[in-house]
RNA sequence: GGGGCCGUAGUUCAGUUGGUUAGAACGCCUGACUGUCGAUCAGGAGGUCGCGAGUUCGAGUCUCGUCGGCCCCGCCA
């Protein structure tokens, strides 16, 4: 490079007029008038118009005729005030332009598959294939830079609180109790495998035993499960653990941190302490363990009313120990018969057999239940639920869990449709009082959080006899209906850990084989400890209002866990496999 | 493992009841042009209609399969 950059493209103003500057950047746009050539030269700060005028410099003007969009150039020249009638008020740098005296072409570019502007809607498949171009878009630049500022703020914050960042290994031991592991074959020990960590959980507990009483880490975690709009196979978490703490210490720390993050990075004031809601209550009132409490429309149990009509479905459900619950949605009486049919079909996704409804439209209410309930009875339930003219009431009958889930989902769906969610509002919430265990599809006990979560002391006597009733010392942090973190006070005594393993049907032999090192550590002077992990990507999603986690991750994977940029995963050489002692069983048809 | 939506030029899309040579805008190429900023004007190139099979005299269009992308259920301690 002959020339050396002196200034950034997007920040020049009329204060810079008459300065001699050198700008470097990408040609965003070129307008060739034959005599004059205008180029919008941009970098991550924005762009400035640079002017090639043969009367200023003949050579650079001649050279500029060949310059194309996407090329990388350096230009030297004097900042000039634009003629009054050609100022561009839409542009921060619109009052000035650079009169080019010297041009250096640093690199050419092929015509790009898409212009890296925010205006152009390009399919995500194309964006991911050329992610380096997509990342040039101002929105993506903003997101990635915010990500950096967030991690920096967290590190500063935790440092001030006396926490130390300590790295934990990525090549570690497989513990198939939780999510599916990503497995890495060992070359030195053929037929043996490492696993990529789903979280540094056990290591951070060992660090507590080691006396690093305040640990944190901004760290990648890996889970080989199917993806969603807010789930990637590798995600980053803010992982925290501390000794000699109780729930309140963690709450206060996280509240301070989130308040600081939102204040400093996006200028939003969160009110601390955050409200707390019991797990059971959340599920009964909102149909979710990560309720969005920015709006009402809570679930109401109307089983007593439902038993009064002649609707066989309700009666049968109630006889079988099920429930009938309802929600009230403002403005929903405008829904058409066709809308209702669609909702009926949609709600079966969550196991509901159907959807009953009362639309309080004028002149009179419409309902799917008119055949089974008198008009007075319908009016009464509407009144009980606080329904006003214009509202829609929706009912689901069935086993309690299913009713809660499906109505909870319906509540969210209709809230979006009828704009019940206040924009720009951030509502954090602690979810507390979780049970320690729940049952999987086959009725086996599994950890709700993870097997290292401490039961409440006063519930310990019931662990073996009535394990379903034992409460956990765990907590989730929920923001706007998204789970952004979870943690617990851990078990720090070997005896209790062994009892929990046993209740989870992990026998002593297997527990020792899988978690022997933890049990030994717990019997080596483990202090009481606990912590939390916050999902950094989801937090960012909420902060920038992204609808997909991919928009805050520089190089994300597709829904089928493929990197469209590098085409990973991919087959490896026969030689590599041999060294690892592996043989691939080929499927008759390609799976990718 | 399952359900839904989608796939046509570099990009975003249109394409009728199955019917001639598959169109538009932007982008790209060539030329003209000294105040443009979605520059303008004149001309031009660019297509395995994701792929395969079937139905048909004839398929971008219908059927089946398959690959890929997105959203969701299951899964995600």
XYZ file of C-alpha atoms (C1' of nucleotides) in Angstrom:
669
model
C 0.000 0.000 0.000
C 1.398 3.339 -1.015
C -1.216 5.238 0.955
C -2.062 4.908 4.644
C -5.631 5.279 5.929
C -6.178 8.346 8.084
C -9.939 8.394 8.620
C -13.022 6.165 8.575
C -15.603 6.550 5.828
C -18.730 7.142 7.846
C -17.663 9.764 10.320
C -16.483 12.740 8.235
C -18.460 15.956 8.726
C -18.251 19.555 7.668
C -15.730 19.992 10.507
C -13.307 18.090 8.290
C -13.623 20.404 5.282
C -10.240 21.284 3.718
C -8.492 18.449 5.528
C -6.276 16.185 3.475
C -7.397 12.600 4.249
C -6.911 9.053 3.053
C -9.954 6.787 3.114
C -9.968 3.031 2.608
C -12.950 0.852 1.986
C -15.275 -0.980 -0.334
C -16.962 0.560 -3.353
C -20.631 0.425 -2.422
C -21.931 2.233 -5.457
C -20.511 3.887 -8.555
C -22.166 6.610 -10.613
C -20.162 7.318 -13.754
C -21.119 10.556 -15.498
C -18.343 10.349 -18.026
C -16.774 13.560 -16.854
C -17.355 13.058 -13.144
C -17.369 9.734 -11.364
C -19.033 9.444 -7.963
C -18.177 6.539 -5.722
C -19.793 5.716 -2.374
C -16.865 4.411 -0.364
C -17.842 2.498 2.723
C -16.541 0.667 5.772
C -18.227 -0.486 8.963
C -18.814 3.102 10.058
C -20.849 4.102 6.996
C -19.858 5.737 3.736
C -18.741 8.944 2.121
C -19.110 10.129 -1.437
C -15.770 10.428 -3.185
C -15.537 12.362 -6.450
C -13.185 11.644 -9.311
C -12.792 14.815 -11.357
C -10.288 14.896 -14.234
C -9.696 18.570 -13.526
C -8.506 17.623 -10.031
C -6.531 14.534 -11.011
C -6.569 13.143 -14.502
C -4.871 9.859 -13.703
C -7.110 8.731 -10.853
C -10.186 9.674 -12.868
C -9.010 7.515 -15.760
C -8.295 4.652 -13.350
C -11.647 5.049 -11.646
C -13.476 4.259 -14.897
C -12.590 0.595 -14.384
C -13.491 0.480 -10.675
C -16.541 -1.637 -9.846
C -18.824 -2.337 -6.943
C -17.155 -4.407 -4.235
C -13.598 -3.380 -5.104
C -11.277 -2.337 -2.310
C -9.604 1.007 -2.815
C -7.635 3.714 -1.053
C -8.249 7.340 -2.005
C -6.361 10.423 -0.991
C -7.853 13.853 -1.327
C -9.239 16.946 0.233
C -12.557 16.991 2.083
C -14.815 19.547 0.396
C -18.134 21.051 1.225
C -20.687 19.897 -1.314
C -22.376 22.416 -3.549
C -25.509 23.630 -1.759
C -27.930 21.948 -4.196
C -26.271 18.547 -4.095
C -26.168 17.909 -0.397
C -27.708 14.645 0.745
C -29.666 15.113 3.969
C -30.311 11.350 4.209
C -26.619 10.750 4.800
C -24.536 11.554 7.871
C -21.679 12.514 5.608
C -24.064 14.165 3.165
C -22.719 17.664 3.535
C -19.224 16.788 2.413
C -17.399 14.810 -0.248
C -13.823 13.828 -0.977
C -12.153 15.345 -4.055
C -9.800 12.551 -5.082
C -6.192 13.352 -5.898
C -4.797 9.838 -5.714
C -6.351 6.391 -6.123
C -4.881 3.043 -5.191
C -6.760 -0.094 -6.141
C -6.080 -2.705 -3.456
C -8.236 -5.486 -4.820
C -10.836 -6.223 -7.433
C -14.028 -8.177 -6.783
C -16.214 -10.437 -8.818
C -19.834 -9.276 -9.116
C -21.278 -10.202 -5.721
C -24.220 -12.580 -5.324
C -26.011 -9.863 -3.374
C -25.338 -6.324 -2.273
C -24.412 -6.202 1.395
C -27.078 -3.608 2.168
C -29.861 -3.858 4.664
C -32.446 -2.813 2.096
C -32.237 -5.921 -0.038
C -34.164 -8.984 1.096
C -31.994 -11.962 0.319
C -32.826 -15.537 1.172
C -31.067 -16.779 4.295
C -29.654 -19.738 2.422
C -27.727 -17.343 0.179
C -26.768 -15.137 3.104
C -25.270 -18.098 5.005
C -23.386 -19.400 1.991
C -21.686 -16.012 1.609
C -21.708 -15.130 5.288
C -18.663 -12.846 4.910
C -20.798 -10.610 2.678
C -23.852 -10.877 4.886
C -21.741 -9.826 7.841
C -20.913 -6.603 6.006
C -24.543 -5.534 6.288
C -24.989 -2.743 8.827
C -27.492 -4.754 10.881
C -25.163 -7.711 11.187
C -22.217 -5.459 11.976
C -24.305 -3.866 14.704
C -25.277 -7.258 16.138
C -21.765 -8.664 16.156
C -20.315 -5.499 17.653
C -22.978 -5.537 20.366
C -22.000 -9.121 21.059
C -18.427 -7.975 21.622
C -19.510 -5.105 23.849
C -21.694 -7.480 25.844
C -18.901 -9.963 26.519
C -16.561 -7.114 27.450
C -19.091 -5.633 29.827
C -19.701 -9.008 31.447
C -15.966 -9.576 31.940
C -15.515 -6.124 33.481
C -18.574 -6.565 35.652
C -17.576 -9.979 36.945
C -14.015 -8.831 37.529
C -15.259 -5.964 39.668
C -17.347 -8.420 41.663
C -14.233 -10.451 42.369
C -14.896 -13.289 39.936
C -12.127 -14.993 37.986
C -12.498 -16.354 34.459
C -11.141 -19.875 34.243
C -11.134 -22.107 31.175
C -12.449 -25.645 31.273
C -11.741 -28.372 28.707
C -13.637 -28.929 25.472
C -12.386 -32.493 25.163
C -14.078 -34.136 28.075
C -16.025 -37.129 29.299
C -19.323 -38.216 27.823
C -22.190 -38.218 30.297
C -25.200 -39.295 28.293
C -27.712 -38.450 31.029
C -28.580 -35.072 29.511
C -28.677 -34.025 25.896
C -26.983 -36.062 23.195
C -23.232 -35.454 23.191
C -21.014 -34.490 20.300
C -18.425 -37.240 20.272
C -14.740 -36.910 19.353
C -12.763 -40.088 18.688
C -9.434 -40.556 20.409
C -6.468 -41.475 18.206
C -4.271 -42.562 21.085
C -6.958 -44.823 22.498
C -8.808 -46.321 19.551
C -12.432 -47.202 20.319
C -12.527 -44.524 23.006
C -14.068 -41.090 22.777
C -14.114 -37.650 24.218
C -17.296 -35.619 24.300
C -17.676 -31.907 23.755
C -19.196 -30.382 26.898
C -22.908 -29.610 27.094
C -21.840 -27.225 29.833
C -18.806 -26.882 32.129
C -21.040 -27.986 34.997
C -18.813 -30.576 36.633
C -15.596 -28.652 36.115
C -16.941 -25.530 37.708
C -18.056 -27.563 40.695
C -14.547 -29.012 40.906
C -13.186 -25.462 40.807
C -15.264 -24.724 43.881
C -13.668 -27.698 45.630
C -10.335 -26.272 44.451
C -11.040 -23.060 46.287
C -11.668 -20.702 43.358
C -14.714 -19.476 45.181
C -15.900 -17.060 42.474
C -15.659 -18.459 38.954
C -17.097 -17.362 35.644
C -16.502 -18.147 32.019
C -17.880 -17.055 28.681
C -17.861 -20.416 27.040
C -19.125 -22.523 24.150
C -21.417 -25.437 24.913
C -22.386 -28.232 22.547
C -25.574 -30.243 22.241
C -26.349 -32.698 19.491
C -30.098 -32.128 19.444
C -32.437 -30.823 16.766
C -32.341 -27.093 16.103
C -34.899 -24.320 16.433
C -35.016 -20.627 15.710
C -33.420 -20.074 19.124
C -31.244 -23.220 19.305
C -27.865 -23.959 17.743
C -25.675 -27.033 18.206
C -23.005 -24.794 19.699
C -24.012 -21.845 21.795
C -22.266 -19.505 24.178
C -23.128 -19.160 27.793
C -22.111 -16.877 30.616
C -21.282 -19.527 33.171
C -21.083 -18.582 36.835
C -20.394 -20.487 40.042
C -19.621 -19.335 43.568
C -18.999 -20.889 46.953
C -20.685 -20.081 50.256
C -23.688 -18.637 48.433
C -27.416 -19.147 48.566
C -30.188 -18.404 46.094
C -30.452 -14.753 47.069
C -26.768 -14.131 46.306
C -27.160 -15.460 42.787
C -30.371 -13.492 42.215
C -28.722 -10.253 43.287
C -25.612 -10.836 41.186
C -27.573 -11.649 38.039
C -29.999 -8.791 38.592
C -27.100 -6.341 38.943
C -25.497 -7.743 35.818
C -28.612 -7.628 33.666
C -29.493 -4.136 34.857
C -25.994 -3.009 33.911
C -26.119 -4.767 30.539
C -29.453 -3.293 29.524
C -28.630 0.169 30.813
C -25.185 0.439 29.245
C -25.725 -1.369 25.983
C -29.251 -0.497 24.879
C -30.300 2.205 27.325
C -33.102 0.184 28.900
C -33.800 0.427 32.637
C -34.744 -2.873 34.227
C -36.368 -2.690 37.608
C -34.626 -4.845 40.229
C -35.295 -6.945 42.163
C -37.036 -8.970 39.467
C -40.410 -10.506 40.277
C -40.461 -14.163 41.234
C -43.000 -16.742 40.259
C -43.380 -20.304 41.421
C -43.120 -23.032 38.811
C -46.538 -24.489 39.578
C -48.212 -21.117 39.555
C -46.536 -20.190 36.264
C -47.761 -23.349 34.617
C -51.303 -22.950 35.973
C -51.585 -19.245 35.134
C -49.590 -18.991 31.910
C -49.328 -22.575 30.689
C -45.564 -22.296 30.574
C -42.455 -22.537 32.714
C -41.142 -19.506 30.869
C -44.164 -17.244 30.924
C -44.379 -13.994 29.032
C -45.860 -11.731 31.702
C -45.861 -8.585 29.585
C -49.583 -9.121 29.035
C -52.496 -10.761 30.807
C -54.941 -13.254 29.319
C -54.111 -15.742 32.026
C -55.467 -19.266 32.068
C -58.642 -19.699 34.110
C -59.933 -23.016 35.424
C -63.601 -23.281 34.411
C -64.060 -26.965 35.217
C -66.920 -26.281 37.605
C -68.835 -24.325 34.999
C -67.985 -26.858 32.277
C -69.510 -29.700 34.296
C -72.863 -27.917 34.165
C -73.553 -28.147 30.445
C -74.490 -31.082 28.300
C -71.212 -31.189 26.385
C -70.156 -34.821 26.499
C -66.485 -33.991 25.806
C -66.214 -31.763 28.880
C -68.040 -34.238 31.082
C -65.858 -37.144 29.989
C -62.643 -35.185 30.545
C -63.732 -34.105 33.992
C -64.780 -37.637 34.925
C -61.295 -38.841 33.902
C -59.691 -36.329 36.238
C -58.932 -33.773 33.562
C -59.605 -30.076 33.474
C -61.302 -27.452 31.376
C -59.490 -24.138 31.242
C -59.991 -21.000 29.260
C -58.358 -17.752 28.226
C -59.783 -14.407 27.292
C -58.258 -12.552 24.342
C -59.228 -8.906 23.761
C -60.479 -8.089 20.236
C -60.571 -11.753 19.253
C -64.301 -11.728 18.532
C -63.375 -10.537 15.045
C -62.087 -14.007 14.214
C -63.967 -15.736 11.433
C -65.314 -19.230 11.332
C -62.398 -20.125 9.073
C -59.913 -18.690 11.589
C -61.497 -20.828 14.270
C -61.215 -23.952 12.127
C -57.553 -23.191 11.576
C -56.928 -22.636 15.282
C -58.729 -25.895 16.058
C -56.424 -27.741 13.716
C -53.333 -25.892 14.950
C -53.921 -26.620 18.611
C -53.886 -30.363 18.000
C -50.127 -29.926 17.593
C -49.965 -29.749 21.364
C -52.159 -32.736 21.951
C -55.482 -30.917 22.379
C -58.401 -32.780 20.837
C -60.201 -29.574 20.025
C -60.913 -25.994 20.846
C -64.161 -24.516 22.153
C -64.855 -20.829 21.849
C -67.183 -17.996 22.672
C -66.834 -14.821 20.624
C -68.469 -11.876 22.337
C -69.410 -10.060 19.158
C -72.411 -7.831 18.627
C -75.308 -8.204 18.316
C -74.968 -11.514 20.166
C -72.209 -13.911 21.114
C -71.221 -16.683 18.745
C -69.996 -19.934 20.178
C -69.137 -23.515 19.383
C -70.945 -24.449 22.586
C -74.455 -23.059 21.982
C -75.870 -26.547 21.598
C -74.600 -27.594 25.003
C -74.918 -24.547 27.202
C -77.792 -22.134 27.696
C -77.247 -18.545 26.692
C -77.305 -17.614 30.357
C -74.664 -20.171 31.157
C -72.402 -18.874 28.385
C -72.922 -15.340 29.616
C -72.089 -16.398 33.140
C -68.745 -17.934 32.218
C -67.947 -14.891 30.104
C -68.702 -12.692 33.057
C -66.650 -14.884 35.390
C -63.705 -14.527 33.037
C -64.158 -10.774 32.804
C -65.120 -10.935 29.129
C -66.294 -7.736 27.486
C -67.885 -7.160 24.118
C -65.263 -7.752 21.452
C -63.347 -10.360 23.435
C -62.888 -13.967 22.457
C -62.898 -16.809 24.962
C -61.141 -20.084 24.214
C -61.393 -23.359 26.056
C -59.410 -26.568 26.035
C -60.364 -29.739 27.886
C -58.143 -32.658 28.776
C -55.387 -33.770 31.107
C -54.104 -30.785 33.080
C -50.605 -30.735 31.642
C -51.811 -30.775 28.041
C -54.481 -28.152 28.715
C -51.887 -25.831 30.202
C -49.414 -26.292 27.393
C -51.858 -25.902 24.530
C -53.670 -22.931 26.051
C -50.313 -21.382 26.895
C -49.273 -21.656 23.259
C -52.629 -20.333 22.077
C -52.250 -17.407 24.451
C -48.916 -16.495 22.843
C -50.146 -17.006 19.298
C -53.206 -14.826 19.738
C -51.281 -12.202 21.694
C -49.060 -11.726 18.679
C -52.012 -11.615 16.346
C -53.918 -9.029 18.374
C -50.832 -7.033 19.397
C -51.310 -7.616 23.101
C -47.571 -7.548 23.752
C -46.256 -4.057 24.524
C -43.336 -3.260 22.234
C -40.034 -2.152 23.706
C -40.860 -3.587 27.107
C -38.453 -5.933 28.875
C -39.919 -8.049 31.634
C -37.423 -10.211 33.526
C -38.696 -12.828 35.918
C -37.292 -15.457 38.252
C -38.953 -18.830 38.012
C -38.549 -20.568 41.361
C -39.822 -23.503 43.429
C -39.156 -26.147 40.827
C -39.665 -29.768 41.731
C -36.415 -31.703 41.804
C -37.676 -34.437 39.513
C -40.249 -35.147 36.897
C -41.366 -38.168 34.939
C -40.489 -38.974 31.339
C -42.850 -40.623 28.896
C -42.296 -44.049 30.451
C -42.863 -42.810 33.977
C -39.181 -42.898 34.940
C -37.872 -40.212 37.252
C -35.520 -37.702 35.635
C -33.944 -34.497 36.848
C -35.864 -31.412 35.924
C -32.679 -29.336 36.015
C -29.708 -31.707 36.368
C -28.703 -34.412 38.839
C -26.329 -32.123 40.751
C -29.091 -29.790 41.871
C -29.602 -29.707 45.596
C -32.965 -30.722 46.998
C -34.387 -28.464 49.660
C -33.064 -29.517 53.028
C -36.515 -29.870 54.566
C -37.626 -32.162 51.725
C -34.682 -34.551 52.057
C -36.504 -37.046 54.273
C -39.026 -37.662 51.453
C -36.462 -38.219 48.699
C -36.841 -41.983 48.559
C -40.528 -42.378 49.435
C -42.238 -39.496 47.647
C -39.610 -38.165 45.273
C -42.199 -36.330 43.145
C -42.871 -33.946 46.016
C -39.264 -32.976 46.658
C -38.519 -29.385 45.766
C -35.260 -28.256 44.175
C -33.040 -25.320 44.997
C -33.061 -24.295 41.359
C -34.155 -21.223 39.463
C -34.580 -20.019 35.901
C -34.339 -16.495 34.648
C -36.964 -15.651 32.044
C -37.095 -12.537 29.892
C -40.112 -11.732 27.734
C -41.180 -15.354 27.675
C -37.761 -16.746 26.770
C -35.609 -18.754 29.109
C -32.283 -16.946 29.172
C -30.687 -18.823 32.029
C -30.959 -21.339 34.763
C -29.042 -22.557 37.729
C -29.168 -23.986 41.177
C -27.548 -24.439 44.502
C -25.690 -27.719 44.046
C -25.334 -30.795 46.148
C -22.044 -30.479 48.018
C -22.244 -33.640 50.098
C -21.377 -37.027 48.714
C -24.033 -38.838 50.666
C -26.832 -36.713 49.227
C -25.438 -36.916 45.700
C -25.385 -40.686 45.942
C -28.975 -40.720 47.188
C -30.109 -38.554 44.279
C -28.319 -40.790 41.784
C -30.058 -43.751 43.310
C -33.495 -42.162 43.052
C -32.665 -41.389 39.414
C -32.036 -45.099 38.969
C -28.322 -44.590 38.408
C -26.923 -47.440 40.447
C -23.842 -47.036 42.585
C -21.585 -48.849 40.138
C -22.608 -46.713 37.225
C -22.518 -43.530 39.303
C -18.951 -44.300 40.352
C -17.949 -45.097 36.777
C -19.508 -41.936 35.312
C -19.168 -39.485 38.169
C -16.657 -41.086 40.522
C -14.359 -38.072 40.292
C -17.227 -35.819 41.391
C -18.169 -38.054 44.307
C -14.551 -38.173 45.429
C -14.332 -34.393 45.164
C -17.517 -33.953 47.168
C -15.990 -36.031 49.941
C -12.795 -33.960 49.856
C -14.044 -30.827 51.503
C -16.483 -29.419 48.949
C -17.901 -26.088 50.108
C -21.575 -25.248 49.684
C -21.852 -23.728 46.230
C -24.172 -22.809 43.441
C -24.378 -20.860 40.245
C -26.134 -20.121 37.022
C -25.595 -20.116 33.277
C -27.025 -17.442 31.019
C -27.541 -17.995 27.304
C -25.536 -15.244 25.676
C -27.029 -15.739 22.213
C -30.626 -15.630 23.412
C -29.895 -12.597 25.518
C -28.514 -10.846 22.440
C -31.515 -11.931 20.375
C -33.798 -10.187 22.821
C -31.606 -7.094 22.987
C -31.539 -6.573 19.215
C -35.039 -7.922 18.559
C -33.810 -10.688 16.277
C -36.249 -13.456 15.395
C -33.488 -15.984 14.875
C -30.465 -16.876 16.969
C -28.517 -17.017 13.709
C -28.685 -13.238 13.430
C -26.448 -12.792 16.474
C -23.978 -15.599 15.687
C -21.268 -14.798 13.141
C -21.132 -18.248 11.555
C -24.232 -20.249 12.477
C -25.480 -23.593 11.220
C -28.691 -24.371 9.379
C -31.612 -26.194 10.890
C -30.028 -29.482 9.819
C -26.798 -28.482 11.616
C -24.862 -27.802 8.417
C -22.458 -24.917 7.853
C -23.397 -23.699 4.385
C -20.181 -21.695 4.155
C -17.707 -24.538 4.724
C -20.057 -27.435 3.981
C -19.288 -29.021 7.355
C -19.854 -31.731 8.343
C -18.091 -33.638 5.596
C -16.532 -37.062 5.028
C -12.905 -37.541 6.043
C -10.052 -39.408 4.382
C -9.702 -43.139 4.711
C -6.298 -42.446 6.293
C -7.789 -40.291 9.026
C -10.309 -42.981 9.827
C -7.614 -45.656 9.948
C -5.570 -43.611 12.409
C -8.609 -43.343 14.625
C -9.388 -47.013 14.330
C -12.754 -46.141 12.837
C -14.712 -47.690 10.043
C -17.705 -45.954 8.556
C -20.777 -47.989 7.870
C -21.983 -46.537 4.583
C -25.673 -46.153 4.077
C -26.948 -47.298 0.718
C -28.375 -43.845 0.069
C -26.538 -40.674 1.000
C -27.858 -39.074 4.142
C -26.807 -35.532 3.318
C -39.010 -39.821 14.036
C -43.373 -36.510 12.500
C -46.306 -32.016 10.482
C -46.442 -27.392 7.583
C -44.431 -23.699 4.011
C -40.885 -22.973 0.132
C -37.229 -24.023 -4.291
C -37.892 -20.400 -11.832
C -31.591 -15.714 -14.501
C -26.290 -13.415 -10.036
C -30.558 -11.473 -6.528
C -35.878 -10.704 -5.462
C -40.017 -12.435 -7.839
C -44.248 -13.181 -11.889
C -45.602 -17.254 -14.888
C -53.333 -18.227 -16.625
C -56.881 -24.444 -17.771
C -50.736 -28.448 -19.168
C -49.649 -25.531 -25.272
C -45.118 -21.559 -29.790
C -38.852 -19.018 -28.437
C -40.005 -19.006 -19.862
C -40.777 -13.009 -18.425
C -40.052 -8.403 -15.024
C -37.162 -5.460 -11.697
C -32.464 -4.885 -9.730
C -27.509 -6.523 -10.704
C -23.792 -7.613 -14.730
C -21.267 -6.274 -19.754
C -20.458 -2.354 -23.908
C -21.075 2.729 -25.265
C -22.655 8.029 -24.227
C -22.845 11.746 -20.473
C -19.298 17.200 -15.285
C -23.462 17.164 -9.829
C -25.224 12.153 -9.196
C -26.648 9.671 -4.632
C -32.415 3.822 -6.635
C -28.176 8.583 -11.647
C -29.939 8.882 -16.761
C -29.971 7.328 -22.009
C -28.856 3.495 -26.025
C -27.563 -1.514 -26.799
C -26.253 -6.576 -24.965
C -25.267 -11.110 -22.307
C -27.371 -14.205 -18.770
C -31.988 -20.201 -17.410
C -30.187 -28.135 -16.165
C -37.531 -23.923 -13.997
C -33.306 -27.935 -7.276
C -32.642 -33.275 -9.018
C -34.896 -38.037 -10.811
C -38.870 -40.810 -12.562
C -43.967 -41.061 -14.220
C -48.702 -39.368 -16.747
C -49.343 -36.856 -21.602
C -49.002 -35.634 -28.565
C -46.903 -31.834 -25.196
C -44.821 -30.598 -18.126
C -41.994 -24.621 -14.931
C -47.335 -26.070 -14.346
C -50.142 -32.646 -12.770
C -48.365 -37.343 -9.804
C -44.569 -39.988 -7.077
C -39.760 -40.010 -5.129
C -35.474 -37.395 -3.675
C -32.169 -33.211 -2.185
C -31.936 -28.452 0.083
C -33.839 -24.011 3.122
C -37.250 -22.099 6.922
C -41.050 -22.763 11.007
C -43.057 -26.227 14.463
C -44.056 -31.157 17.426
C -41.028 -34.856 19.600
C -36.083 -33.962 21.519
C -33.189 -30.043 24.096
C -30.724 -33.087 32.304
